[in-house]
Short mmCIF file of N, CA and C in Angstrom, two decimals:
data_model
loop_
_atom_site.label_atom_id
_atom_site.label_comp_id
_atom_site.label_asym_id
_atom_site.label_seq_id
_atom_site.Cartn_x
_atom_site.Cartn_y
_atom_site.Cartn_z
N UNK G 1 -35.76 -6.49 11.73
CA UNK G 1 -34.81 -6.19 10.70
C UNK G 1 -34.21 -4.80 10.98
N UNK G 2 -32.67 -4.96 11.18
CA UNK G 2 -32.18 -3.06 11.00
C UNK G 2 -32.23 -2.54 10.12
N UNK G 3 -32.17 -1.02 10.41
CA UNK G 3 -32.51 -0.31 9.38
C UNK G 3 -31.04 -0.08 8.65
N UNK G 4 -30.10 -0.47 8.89
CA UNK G 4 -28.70 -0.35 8.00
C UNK G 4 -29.15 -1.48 6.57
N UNK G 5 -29.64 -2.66 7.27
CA UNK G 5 -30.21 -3.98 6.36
C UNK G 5 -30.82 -3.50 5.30
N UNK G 6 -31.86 -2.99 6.00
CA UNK G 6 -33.27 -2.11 4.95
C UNK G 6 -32.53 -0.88 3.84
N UNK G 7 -31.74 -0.28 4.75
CA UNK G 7 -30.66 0.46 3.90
C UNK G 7 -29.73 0.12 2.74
N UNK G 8 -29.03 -1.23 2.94
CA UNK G 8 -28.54 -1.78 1.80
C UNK G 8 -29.54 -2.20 0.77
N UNK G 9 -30.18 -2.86 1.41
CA UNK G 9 -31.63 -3.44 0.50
C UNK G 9 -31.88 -2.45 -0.49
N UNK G 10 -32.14 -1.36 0.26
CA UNK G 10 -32.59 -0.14 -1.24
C UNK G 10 -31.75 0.29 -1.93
N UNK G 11 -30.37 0.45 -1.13
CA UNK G 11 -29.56 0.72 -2.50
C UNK G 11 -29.00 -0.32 -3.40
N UNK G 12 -29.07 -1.62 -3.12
CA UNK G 12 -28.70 -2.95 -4.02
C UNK G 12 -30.54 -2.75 -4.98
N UNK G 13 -31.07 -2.62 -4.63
CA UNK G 13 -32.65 -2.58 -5.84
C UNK G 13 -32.56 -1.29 -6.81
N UNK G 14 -31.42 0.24 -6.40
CA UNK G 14 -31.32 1.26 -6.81
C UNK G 14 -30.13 1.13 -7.54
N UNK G 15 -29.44 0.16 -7.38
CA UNK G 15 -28.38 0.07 -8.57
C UNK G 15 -28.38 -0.72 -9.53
N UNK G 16 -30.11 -1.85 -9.17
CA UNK G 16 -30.15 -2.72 -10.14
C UNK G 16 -31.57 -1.85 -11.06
N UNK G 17 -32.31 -1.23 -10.43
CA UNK G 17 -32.85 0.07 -11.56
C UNK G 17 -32.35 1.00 -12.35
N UNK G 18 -31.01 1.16 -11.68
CA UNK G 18 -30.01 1.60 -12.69
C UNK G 18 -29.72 1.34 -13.82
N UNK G 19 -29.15 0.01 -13.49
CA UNK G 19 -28.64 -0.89 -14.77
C UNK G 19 -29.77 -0.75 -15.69
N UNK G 20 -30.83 -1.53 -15.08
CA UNK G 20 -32.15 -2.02 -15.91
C UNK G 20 -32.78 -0.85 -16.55
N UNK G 21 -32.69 0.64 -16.29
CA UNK G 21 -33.14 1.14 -17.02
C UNK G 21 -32.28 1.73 -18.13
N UNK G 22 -30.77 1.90 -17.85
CA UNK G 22 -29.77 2.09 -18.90
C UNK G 22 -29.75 1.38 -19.83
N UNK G 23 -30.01 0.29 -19.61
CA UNK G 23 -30.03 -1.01 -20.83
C UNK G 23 -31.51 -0.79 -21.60
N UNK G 24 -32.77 -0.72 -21.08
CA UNK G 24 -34.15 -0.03 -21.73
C UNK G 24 -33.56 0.89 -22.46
N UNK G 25 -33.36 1.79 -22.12
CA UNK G 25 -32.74 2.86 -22.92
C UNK G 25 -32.06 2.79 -24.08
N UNK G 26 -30.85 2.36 -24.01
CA UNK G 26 -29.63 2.07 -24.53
C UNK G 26 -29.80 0.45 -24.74
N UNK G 27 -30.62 -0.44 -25.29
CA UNK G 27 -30.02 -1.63 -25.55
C UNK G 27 -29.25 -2.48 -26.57
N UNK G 28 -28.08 -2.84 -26.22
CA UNK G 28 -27.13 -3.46 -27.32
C UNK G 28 -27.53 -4.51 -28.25
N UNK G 29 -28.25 -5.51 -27.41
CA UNK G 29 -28.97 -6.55 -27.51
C UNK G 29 -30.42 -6.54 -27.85
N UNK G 30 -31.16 -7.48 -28.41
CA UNK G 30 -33.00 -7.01 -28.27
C UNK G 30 -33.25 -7.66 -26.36
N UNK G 31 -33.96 -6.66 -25.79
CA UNK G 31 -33.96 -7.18 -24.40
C UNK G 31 -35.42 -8.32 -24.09
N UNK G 32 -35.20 -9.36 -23.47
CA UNK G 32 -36.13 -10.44 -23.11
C UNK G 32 -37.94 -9.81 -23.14
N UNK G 33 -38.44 -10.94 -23.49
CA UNK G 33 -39.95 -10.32 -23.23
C UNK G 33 -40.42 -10.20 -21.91
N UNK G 34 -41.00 -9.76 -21.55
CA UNK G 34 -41.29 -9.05 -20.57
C UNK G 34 -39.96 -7.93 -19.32
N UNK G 35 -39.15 -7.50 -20.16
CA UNK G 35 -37.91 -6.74 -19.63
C UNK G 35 -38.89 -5.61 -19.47
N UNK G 36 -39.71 -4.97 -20.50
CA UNK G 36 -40.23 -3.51 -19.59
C UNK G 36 -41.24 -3.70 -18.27
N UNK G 37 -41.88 -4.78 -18.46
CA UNK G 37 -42.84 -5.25 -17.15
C UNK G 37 -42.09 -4.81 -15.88
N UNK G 38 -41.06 -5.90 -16.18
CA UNK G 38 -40.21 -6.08 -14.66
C UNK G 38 -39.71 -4.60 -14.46
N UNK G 39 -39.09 -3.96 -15.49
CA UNK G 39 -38.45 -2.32 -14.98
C UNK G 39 -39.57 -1.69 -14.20
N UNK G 40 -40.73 -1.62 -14.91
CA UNK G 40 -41.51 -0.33 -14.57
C UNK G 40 -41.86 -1.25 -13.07
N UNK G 41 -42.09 -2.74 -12.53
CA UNK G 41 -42.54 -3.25 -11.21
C UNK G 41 -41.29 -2.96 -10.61
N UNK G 42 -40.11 -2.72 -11.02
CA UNK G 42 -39.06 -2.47 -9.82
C UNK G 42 -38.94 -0.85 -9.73
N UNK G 43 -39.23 -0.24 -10.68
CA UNK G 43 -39.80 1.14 -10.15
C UNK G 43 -40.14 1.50 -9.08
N UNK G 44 -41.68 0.34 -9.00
CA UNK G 44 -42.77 0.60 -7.73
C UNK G 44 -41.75 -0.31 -6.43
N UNK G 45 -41.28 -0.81 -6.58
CA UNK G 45 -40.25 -1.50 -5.80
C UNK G 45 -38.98 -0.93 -4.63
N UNK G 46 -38.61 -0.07 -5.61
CA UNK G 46 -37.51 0.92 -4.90
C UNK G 46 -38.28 2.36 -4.37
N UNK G 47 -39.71 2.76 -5.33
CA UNK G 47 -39.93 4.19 -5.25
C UNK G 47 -41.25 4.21 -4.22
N UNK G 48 -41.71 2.97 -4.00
CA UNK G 48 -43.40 2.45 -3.63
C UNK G 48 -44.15 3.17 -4.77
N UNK G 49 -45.19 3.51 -4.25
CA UNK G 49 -46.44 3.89 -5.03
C UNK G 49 -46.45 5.53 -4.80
N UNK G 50 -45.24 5.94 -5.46
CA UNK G 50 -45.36 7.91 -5.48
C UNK G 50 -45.14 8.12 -6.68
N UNK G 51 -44.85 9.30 -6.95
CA UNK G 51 -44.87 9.66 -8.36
C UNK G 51 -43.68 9.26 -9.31
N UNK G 52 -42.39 9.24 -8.63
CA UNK G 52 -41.25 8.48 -9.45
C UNK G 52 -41.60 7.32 -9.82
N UNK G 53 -41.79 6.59 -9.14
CA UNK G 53 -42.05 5.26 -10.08
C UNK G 53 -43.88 5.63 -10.85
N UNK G 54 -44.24 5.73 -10.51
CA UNK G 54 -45.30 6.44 -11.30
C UNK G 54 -45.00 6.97 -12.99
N UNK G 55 -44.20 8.03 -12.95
CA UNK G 55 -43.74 8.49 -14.12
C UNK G 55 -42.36 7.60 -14.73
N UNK G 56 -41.72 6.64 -13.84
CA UNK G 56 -40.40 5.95 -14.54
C UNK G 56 -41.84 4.77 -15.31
N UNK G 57 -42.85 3.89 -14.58
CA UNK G 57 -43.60 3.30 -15.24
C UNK G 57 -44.19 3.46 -16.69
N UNK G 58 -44.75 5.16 -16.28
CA UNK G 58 -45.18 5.14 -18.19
C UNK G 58 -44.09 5.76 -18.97
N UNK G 59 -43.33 6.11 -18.41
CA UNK G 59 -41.96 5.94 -19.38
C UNK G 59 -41.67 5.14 -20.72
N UNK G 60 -41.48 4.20 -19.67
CA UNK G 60 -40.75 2.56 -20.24
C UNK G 60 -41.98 1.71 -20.79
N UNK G 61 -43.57 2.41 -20.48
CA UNK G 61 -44.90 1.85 -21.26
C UNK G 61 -44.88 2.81 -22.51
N UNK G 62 -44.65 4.14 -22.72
CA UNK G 62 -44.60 4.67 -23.73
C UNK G 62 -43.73 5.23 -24.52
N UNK G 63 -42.39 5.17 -23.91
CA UNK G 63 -41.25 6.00 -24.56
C UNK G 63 -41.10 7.10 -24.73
N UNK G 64 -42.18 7.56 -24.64
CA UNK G 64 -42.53 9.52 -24.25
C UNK G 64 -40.78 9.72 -23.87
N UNK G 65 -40.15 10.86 -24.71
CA UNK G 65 -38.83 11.46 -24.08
C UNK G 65 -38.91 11.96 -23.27
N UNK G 66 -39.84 13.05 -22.67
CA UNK G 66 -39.98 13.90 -21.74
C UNK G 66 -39.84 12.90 -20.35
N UNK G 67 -40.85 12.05 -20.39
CA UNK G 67 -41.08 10.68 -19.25
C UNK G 67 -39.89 10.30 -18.98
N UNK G 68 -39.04 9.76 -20.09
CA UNK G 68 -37.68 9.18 -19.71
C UNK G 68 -36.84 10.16 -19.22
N UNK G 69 -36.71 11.62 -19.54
CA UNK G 69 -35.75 12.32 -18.84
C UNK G 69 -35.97 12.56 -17.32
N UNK G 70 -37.53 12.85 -17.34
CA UNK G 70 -38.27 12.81 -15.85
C UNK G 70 -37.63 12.07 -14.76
N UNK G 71 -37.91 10.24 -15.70
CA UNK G 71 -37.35 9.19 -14.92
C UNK G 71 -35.94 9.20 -14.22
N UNK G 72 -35.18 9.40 -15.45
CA UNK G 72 -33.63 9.60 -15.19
C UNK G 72 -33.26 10.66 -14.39
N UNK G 73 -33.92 11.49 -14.39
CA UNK G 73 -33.81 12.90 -13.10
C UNK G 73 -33.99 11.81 -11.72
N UNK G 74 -35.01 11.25 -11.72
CA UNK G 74 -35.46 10.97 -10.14
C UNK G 74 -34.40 9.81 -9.66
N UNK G 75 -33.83 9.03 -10.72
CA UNK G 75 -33.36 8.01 -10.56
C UNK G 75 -31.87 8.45 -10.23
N UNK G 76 -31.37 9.64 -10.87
CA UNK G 76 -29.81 10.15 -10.96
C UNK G 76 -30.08 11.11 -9.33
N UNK G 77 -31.15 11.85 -8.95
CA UNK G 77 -31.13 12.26 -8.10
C UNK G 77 -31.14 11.62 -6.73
N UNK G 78 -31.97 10.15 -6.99
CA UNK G 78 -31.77 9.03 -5.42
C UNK G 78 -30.49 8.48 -5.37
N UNK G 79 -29.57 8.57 -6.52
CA UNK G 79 -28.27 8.00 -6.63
C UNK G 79 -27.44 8.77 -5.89
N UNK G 80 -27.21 10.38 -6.04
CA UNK G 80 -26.51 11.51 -5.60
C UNK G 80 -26.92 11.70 -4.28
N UNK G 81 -28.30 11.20 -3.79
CA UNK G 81 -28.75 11.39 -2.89
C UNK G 81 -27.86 10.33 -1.45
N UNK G 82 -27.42 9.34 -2.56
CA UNK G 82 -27.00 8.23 -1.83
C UNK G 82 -25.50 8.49 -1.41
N UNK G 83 -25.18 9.10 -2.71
CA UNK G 83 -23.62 8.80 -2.89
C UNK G 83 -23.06 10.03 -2.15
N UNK G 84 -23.77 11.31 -1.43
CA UNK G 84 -23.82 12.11 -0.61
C UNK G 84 -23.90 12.20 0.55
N UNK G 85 -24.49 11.14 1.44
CA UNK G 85 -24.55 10.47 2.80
C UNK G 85 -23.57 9.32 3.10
N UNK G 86 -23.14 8.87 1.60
CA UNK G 86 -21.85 8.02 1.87
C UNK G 86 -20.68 8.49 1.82
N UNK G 87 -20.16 9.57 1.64
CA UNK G 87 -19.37 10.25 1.24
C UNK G 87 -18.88 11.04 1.95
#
């Protein structure tokens, strides 16, 4: 597999943690049962097993504000991170 492949791969899973956690956040709707499961497993998904998804996990398990701003730091920072090498 190339690594351009592997490259899209993470940023198509980093824009769908996007979404998925804007909508946790912010939801218009009541969101499906098990919607925080799947966020906090695509956490570990895009971030593996380090501390961002670590802290986006008990986030979205406890609602702690501090956790969610944490989250949204790491998540707004792999975005800029992205949108900076594409750019």
């Amino acid at each position: 597999m190339s690594i351009r492949l592997d490259e899209r791969r993470y940023v198509e899973e980093l824009k769908w943690l996007v979404a998925d956690f804007r909508m946790w956040k912010n939801p218009l709707v009541p969101l499906p049962d098990g919607f925080e499961d799947d966020l906090a497993w695509r956490s570990y998904r895009v971030f593996g097993q380090t501390s961002p998804a670590d802290i986006i996990a008990l986030a979205v398990r406890t609602r702690d504000e501090d956790l969610v701003a944490q989250g949204e730091g790491f998540i707004s920072d792999s975005v800029s991170m992205i949108d900076d090498e594409e750019g």
